mmCIF file of C-alpha atoms in Angstrom:
data_model
loop_
_atom_site.group_PDB
_atom_site.id
_atom_site.type_symbol
_atom_site.label_atom_id
_atom_site.label_comp_id
_atom_site.label_asym_id
_atom_site.label_seq_id
_atom_site.Cartn_x
_atom_site.Cartn_y
_atom_site.Cartn_z
ATOM 1 C CA MET A 1 0.000 0.000 0.000
ATOM 2 C CA THR A 2 1.382 3.415 -0.949
ATOM 3 C CA ASP A 3 1.603 6.438 1.359
ATOM 4 C CA GLU A 4 -1.306 7.996 -0.537
ATOM 5 C CA GLU A 5 -3.404 4.879 0.014
ATOM 6 C CA ASP A 6 -2.441 4.872 3.701
ATOM 7 C CA ALA A 7 -3.669 8.442 4.011
ATOM 8 C CA LEU A 8 -6.963 7.458 2.397
ATOM 9 C CA HIS A 9 -7.391 4.435 4.674
ATOM 10 C CA PRO A 10 -6.728 5.602 8.247
ATOM 11 C CA SER A 11 -6.153 2.839 10.759
ATOM 12 C CA GLY A 12 -8.599 4.231 13.277
ATOM 13 C CA PHE A 13 -5.741 4.438 15.772
ATOM 14 C CA LEU A 14 -3.957 7.710 14.971
ATOM 15 C CA THR A 15 -4.138 10.060 12.042
ATOM 16 C CA GLU A 16 -1.013 10.773 10.026
ATOM 17 C CA GLU A 17 -0.840 14.254 11.561
ATOM 18 C CA GLN A 18 -1.023 12.822 15.083
ATOM 19 C CA ALA A 19 1.702 10.320 14.248
ATOM 20 C CA ARG A 20 3.853 13.101 12.785
ATOM 21 C CA GLU A 21 3.523 15.129 15.989
ATOM 22 C CA LEU A 22 4.310 12.049 18.078
ATOM 23 C CA PHE A 23 7.528 11.329 16.196
ATOM 24 C CA SER A 24 8.413 15.019 16.147
ATOM 25 C CA ASP A 25 8.283 15.119 19.952
ATOM 26 C CA MET A 26 10.443 11.989 20.142
ATOM 27 C CA ASN A 27 12.971 13.418 17.710
ATOM 28 C CA GLU A 28 13.276 16.597 19.781
ATOM 29 C CA VAL A 29 14.106 14.598 22.911
ATOM 30 C CA ILE A 30 16.593 12.404 21.040
ATOM 31 C CA LEU A 31 18.292 15.420 19.480
ATOM 32 C CA ALA A 32 18.439 17.200 22.834
ATOM 33 C CA GLY A 33 20.037 14.102 24.351
ATOM 34 C CA GLU A 34 22.674 13.969 21.626
ATOM 35 C CA GLU A 35 23.457 17.662 22.049
ATOM 36 C CA MET A 36 23.760 17.270 25.824
ATOM 37 C CA ARG A 37 26.100 14.303 25.405
ATOM 38 C CA ARG A 38 28.303 16.391 23.104
ATOM 39 C CA LEU A 39 28.307 19.239 25.603
ATOM 40 C CA ARG A 40 29.218 16.899 28.460
ATOM 41 C CA SER A 41 32.052 15.464 26.384
ATOM 42 C CA GLU A 42 33.404 18.955 25.684
ATOM 43 C CA MET A 43 33.172 19.902 29.349
ATOM 44 C CA ILE A 44 34.994 16.719 30.381
ATOM 45 C CA THR A 45 37.773 17.547 27.940
ATOM 46 C CA LEU A 46 37.897 21.108 29.251
ATOM 47 C CA PHE A 47 38.229 20.087 32.903
ATOM 48 C CA ALA A 48 40.762 17.390 32.064
ATOM 49 C CA GLY A 49 42.809 20.005 30.229
ATOM 50 C CA LEU A 50 42.716 22.154 33.358
ATOM 51 C CA GLY A 51 44.332 19.345 35.325
ATOM 52 C CA TRP A 52 41.317 17.779 37.021
ATOM 53 C CA THR A 53 41.834 14.055 37.587
ATOM 54 C CA GLN A 54 39.693 11.557 35.732
ATOM 55 C CA GLU A 55 38.518 10.136 39.054
ATOM 56 C CA ARG A 56 37.306 13.563 40.154
ATOM 57 C CA ILE A 57 35.532 14.191 36.857
ATOM 58 C CA ALA A 58 33.946 10.731 36.990
ATOM 59 C CA ARG A 59 32.595 11.415 40.474
ATOM 60 C CA LEU A 60 31.102 14.755 39.429
ATOM 61 C CA THR A 61 29.556 13.484 36.195
ATOM 62 C CA GLY A 62 28.286 10.189 37.583
ATOM 63 C CA MET A 63 30.328 8.313 34.982
ATOM 64 C CA SER A 64 32.896 5.579 35.440
ATOM 65 C CA GLN A 65 36.590 6.476 35.301
ATOM 66 C CA PRO A 66 37.139 4.300 32.191
ATOM 67 C CA ALA A 67 34.297 6.145 30.435
ATOM 68 C CA VAL A 68 35.884 9.493 31.295
ATOM 69 C CA SER A 69 39.265 8.200 30.127
ATOM 70 C CA LYS A 70 37.722 7.214 26.802
ATOM 71 C CA GLN A 71 36.251 10.696 26.349
ATOM 72 C CA VAL A 72 39.569 12.357 27.147
ATOM 73 C CA ALA A 73 41.508 10.048 24.825
ATOM 74 C CA LYS A 74 39.070 10.732 22.001
ATOM 75 C CA ALA A 75 39.755 14.466 22.249
ATOM 76 C CA ARG A 76 43.512 14.139 22.739
ATOM 77 C CA PRO A 77 44.619 14.329 19.047
ATOM 78 C CA GLY A 78 43.658 17.987 18.936
ATOM 79 C CA GLY A 79 45.811 18.805 21.927
ATOM 80 C CA PRO A 80 44.774 20.384 25.231
ATOM 81 C CA THR A 81 42.194 23.139 25.195
ATOM 82 C CA PRO A 82 43.408 26.481 26.575
ATOM 83 C CA PRO A 83 41.616 27.397 29.804
ATOM 84 C CA PRO A 84 38.630 29.646 29.120
ATOM 85 C CA ASP A 85 38.285 33.162 30.413
ATOM 86 C CA ILE A 86 35.487 33.004 32.981
ATOM 87 C CA ALA A 87 35.233 36.713 33.729
ATOM 88 C CA LEU A 88 31.555 37.642 33.728
ATOM 89 C CA GLU A 89 31.956 40.710 31.515
ATOM 90 C CA GLN A 90 32.564 39.185 28.090
ATOM 91 C CA HIS A 91 30.828 40.252 24.925
ATOM 92 C CA ASP A 92 30.637 37.401 22.435
ATOM 93 C CA THR A 93 27.088 36.355 21.638
ATOM 94 C CA PRO A 94 27.114 32.809 23.113
ATOM 95 C CA TRP A 95 28.462 34.163 26.397
ATOM 96 C CA LEU A 96 25.774 36.832 26.566
ATOM 97 C CA GLU A 97 23.089 34.282 25.696
ATOM 98 C CA GLY A 98 24.308 32.089 28.536
ATOM 99 C CA ARG A 99 24.162 35.040 30.923
ATOM 100 C CA LEU A 100 20.611 35.802 29.778
ATOM 101 C CA TRP A 101 19.651 32.172 30.371
ATOM 102 C CA GLY A 102 21.156 32.199 33.855
ATOM 103 C CA LEU A 103 19.443 35.480 34.698
ATOM 104 C CA ALA A 104 16.083 34.143 33.521
ATOM 105 C CA GLU A 105 16.520 31.051 35.695
ATOM 106 C CA GLU A 106 17.318 33.210 38.716
ATOM 107 C CA ILE A 107 14.233 35.339 38.074
ATOM 108 C CA SER A 108 12.143 32.182 37.832
ATOM 109 C CA ALA A 109 13.602 30.803 41.068
ATOM 110 C CA THR A 110 13.099 34.099 42.912
ATOM 111 C CA LEU A 111 9.460 34.226 41.816
ATOM 112 C CA ASP A 112 8.845 30.573 42.729
ATOM 113 C CA ASP A 113 8.418 29.484 39.102
ATOM 114 C CA SER A 114 5.586 31.972 38.516
ATOM 115 C CA ALA A 115 7.664 34.178 36.214
ATOM 116 C CA HIS A 116 6.706 34.772 32.605
ATOM 117 C CA CYS A 117 10.072 33.329 31.566
ATOM 118 C CA THR A 118 9.757 30.076 33.548
ATOM 119 C CA ARG A 119 8.351 27.847 30.818
ATOM 120 C CA PHE A 120 10.798 29.189 28.270
ATOM 121 C CA THR A 121 13.848 28.576 30.462
ATOM 122 C CA ASP A 122 12.560 25.101 31.250
ATOM 123 C CA ALA A 123 12.266 24.390 27.523
ATOM 124 C CA LEU A 124 15.847 25.572 26.991
ATOM 125 C CA GLY A 125 17.073 23.341 29.790
ATOM 126 C CA ARG A 126 15.280 20.325 28.340
ATOM 127 C CA GLY A 127 16.537 21.013 24.841
ATOM 128 C CA ARG A 128 13.066 21.681 23.462
ATOM 129 C CA LYS A 129 14.127 25.171 22.429
ATOM 130 C CA ARG A 130 17.454 26.242 20.991
ATOM 131 C CA PHE A 131 19.403 29.453 20.906
ATOM 132 C CA THR A 132 18.184 30.942 17.662
ATOM 133 C CA PRO A 133 18.008 34.740 17.274
ATOM 134 C CA GLN A 134 14.216 34.489 17.403
ATOM 135 C CA ASN A 135 14.247 32.501 20.647
ATOM 136 C CA VAL A 136 16.776 34.828 22.254
ATOM 137 C CA ASP A 137 14.548 37.799 21.373
ATOM 138 C CA ALA A 138 11.530 35.975 22.802
ATOM 139 C CA LEU A 139 13.373 35.231 26.044
ATOM 140 C CA ARG A 140 14.470 38.857 26.313
ATOM 141 C CA ARG A 141 10.866 40.025 26.020
ATOM 142 C CA LEU A 142 9.763 37.635 28.761
ATOM 143 C CA VAL A 143 12.595 38.703 31.066
ATOM 144 C CA GLU A 144 11.798 42.360 30.424
ATOM 145 C CA LYS A 145 8.151 41.705 31.269
ATOM 146 C CA ASP A 146 9.101 40.040 34.555
ATOM 147 C CA LEU A 147 11.482 42.851 35.459
ATOM 148 C CA ARG A 148 8.801 45.420 34.693
ATOM 149 C CA GLU A 149 5.754 43.767 36.256
ATOM 150 C CA ARG A 150 7.440 42.105 39.255
ATOM 151 C CA ARG A 151 9.981 44.802 39.971
ATOM 152 C CA ALA A 152 9.155 45.032 43.673
ATOM 153 C CA GLU A 153 9.832 41.314 44.142
ATOM 154 C CA LEU A 154 13.178 41.191 42.339
ATOM 155 C CA PRO A 155 16.576 42.431 43.550
ATOM 156 C CA GLY A 156 18.070 45.397 41.745
ATOM 157 C CA SER A 157 20.987 43.190 40.684
ATOM 158 C CA HIS A 158 18.663 41.392 38.266
ATOM 159 C CA ARG A 159 17.833 44.638 36.458
ATOM 160 C CA SER A 160 21.494 45.665 36.380
ATOM 161 C CA ALA A 161 22.517 42.303 34.948
ATOM 162 C CA TYR A 162 19.866 42.503 32.250
ATOM 163 C CA ASP A 163 20.902 46.022 31.273
ATOM 164 C CA ALA A 164 24.491 44.848 30.761
ATOM 165 C CA ILE A 165 23.418 41.752 28.830
ATOM 166 C CA GLY A 166 20.985 43.720 26.688
ATOM 167 C CA ARG A 167 23.599 46.305 25.751
ATOM 168 C CA GLY A 168 25.944 43.528 24.680
ATOM 169 C CA LEU A 169 23.331 41.735 22.595
ATOM 170 C CA ASP A 170 22.311 44.986 20.931
ATOM 171 C CA VAL A 171 25.842 45.592 19.625
ATOM 172 C CA PRO A 172 25.934 45.081 15.831
ATOM 173 C CA ALA A 173 27.361 41.701 14.831
ATOM 174 C CA LYS A 174 30.484 43.133 13.156
ATOM 175 C CA THR A 175 31.427 45.040 16.281
ATOM 176 C CA ALA A 176 30.730 42.073 18.534
ATOM 177 C CA ALA A 177 32.888 39.851 16.351
ATOM 178 C CA THR A 178 35.928 41.962 17.134
ATOM 179 C CA GLY A 179 35.513 41.367 20.851
ATOM 180 C CA ALA A 180 36.592 38.367 22.870
ATOM 181 C CA ALA A 181 35.605 35.273 20.936
ATOM 182 C CA GLY A 182 36.438 33.102 23.902
ATOM 183 C CA THR A 183 37.570 29.512 24.114
ATOM 184 C CA GLY A 184 35.300 26.549 23.493
ATOM 185 C CA SER A 185 32.202 25.925 21.452
ATOM 186 C CA ALA A 186 29.132 28.130 21.670
ATOM 187 C CA ALA A 187 27.400 25.492 23.813
ATOM 188 C CA VAL A 188 30.310 25.362 26.267
ATOM 189 C CA ARG A 189 30.440 29.134 26.559
ATOM 190 C CA ARG A 190 26.695 29.358 27.160
ATOM 191 C CA ALA A 191 26.917 26.685 29.856
ATOM 192 C CA LEU A 192 29.802 28.436 31.621
ATOM 193 C CA ALA A 193 28.202 31.883 31.428
ATOM 194 C CA ARG A 194 24.870 30.516 32.648
ATOM 195 C CA ARG A 195 26.494 29.003 35.732
ATOM 196 C CA ILE A 196 28.686 32.007 36.511
ATOM 197 C CA GLN A 197 25.792 34.452 36.101
ATOM 198 C CA ARG A 198 23.608 32.434 38.471
ATOM 199 C CA ASP A 199 26.378 32.207 41.053
ATOM 200 C CA ARG A 200 27.052 35.938 40.815
ATOM 201 C CA LEU A 201 23.399 36.834 41.301
ATOM 202 C CA GLY A 202 23.075 34.326 44.128
ATOM 203 C CA SER A 203 25.997 35.875 45.982
ATOM 204 C CA GLU A 204 24.588 39.393 45.549
ATOM 205 C CA ASP A 205 21.052 38.651 46.759
#
């Protein structure tokens, strides 16, 4: 039976559109898992290059030491990765996106998950949304709405952080490209900036 005949003779179980949505959801989760595995591999290589022992990395990642060793050996032909600059004030786009993500998560946590940005940050964390220009703009609008409508409930450090991030993201691409490009892939830089931004805000609250 051809695809056209299948469409004309539904099984009575699911329509083709329902099946398409079902597989689409599965594919998103699978893709997110693959991306997270790649990110973890890069982070393992990064920490190993900084001198962390494989046993220590294994304990922190929940992996076995042989599995960590395999990841490190796989990356070895390219040589050690230079240690990244982890100063908060950096201006390449992935770093700023990571800071925005971390800020949004802190806003969500401060507002007990009732923030406008909560669902969006959760989708980013689960890999259901990715860092496209459109999604970054959407997240900025949600963060701005939270900062505006829930101002009395949020520390001033959140507004200050957003102002700095927003100025950086508003810089034209050619100008931003001349700034610090940073070490590591875009995903690694987002992950580092996200963590550092959250820690900075947590220490200031």
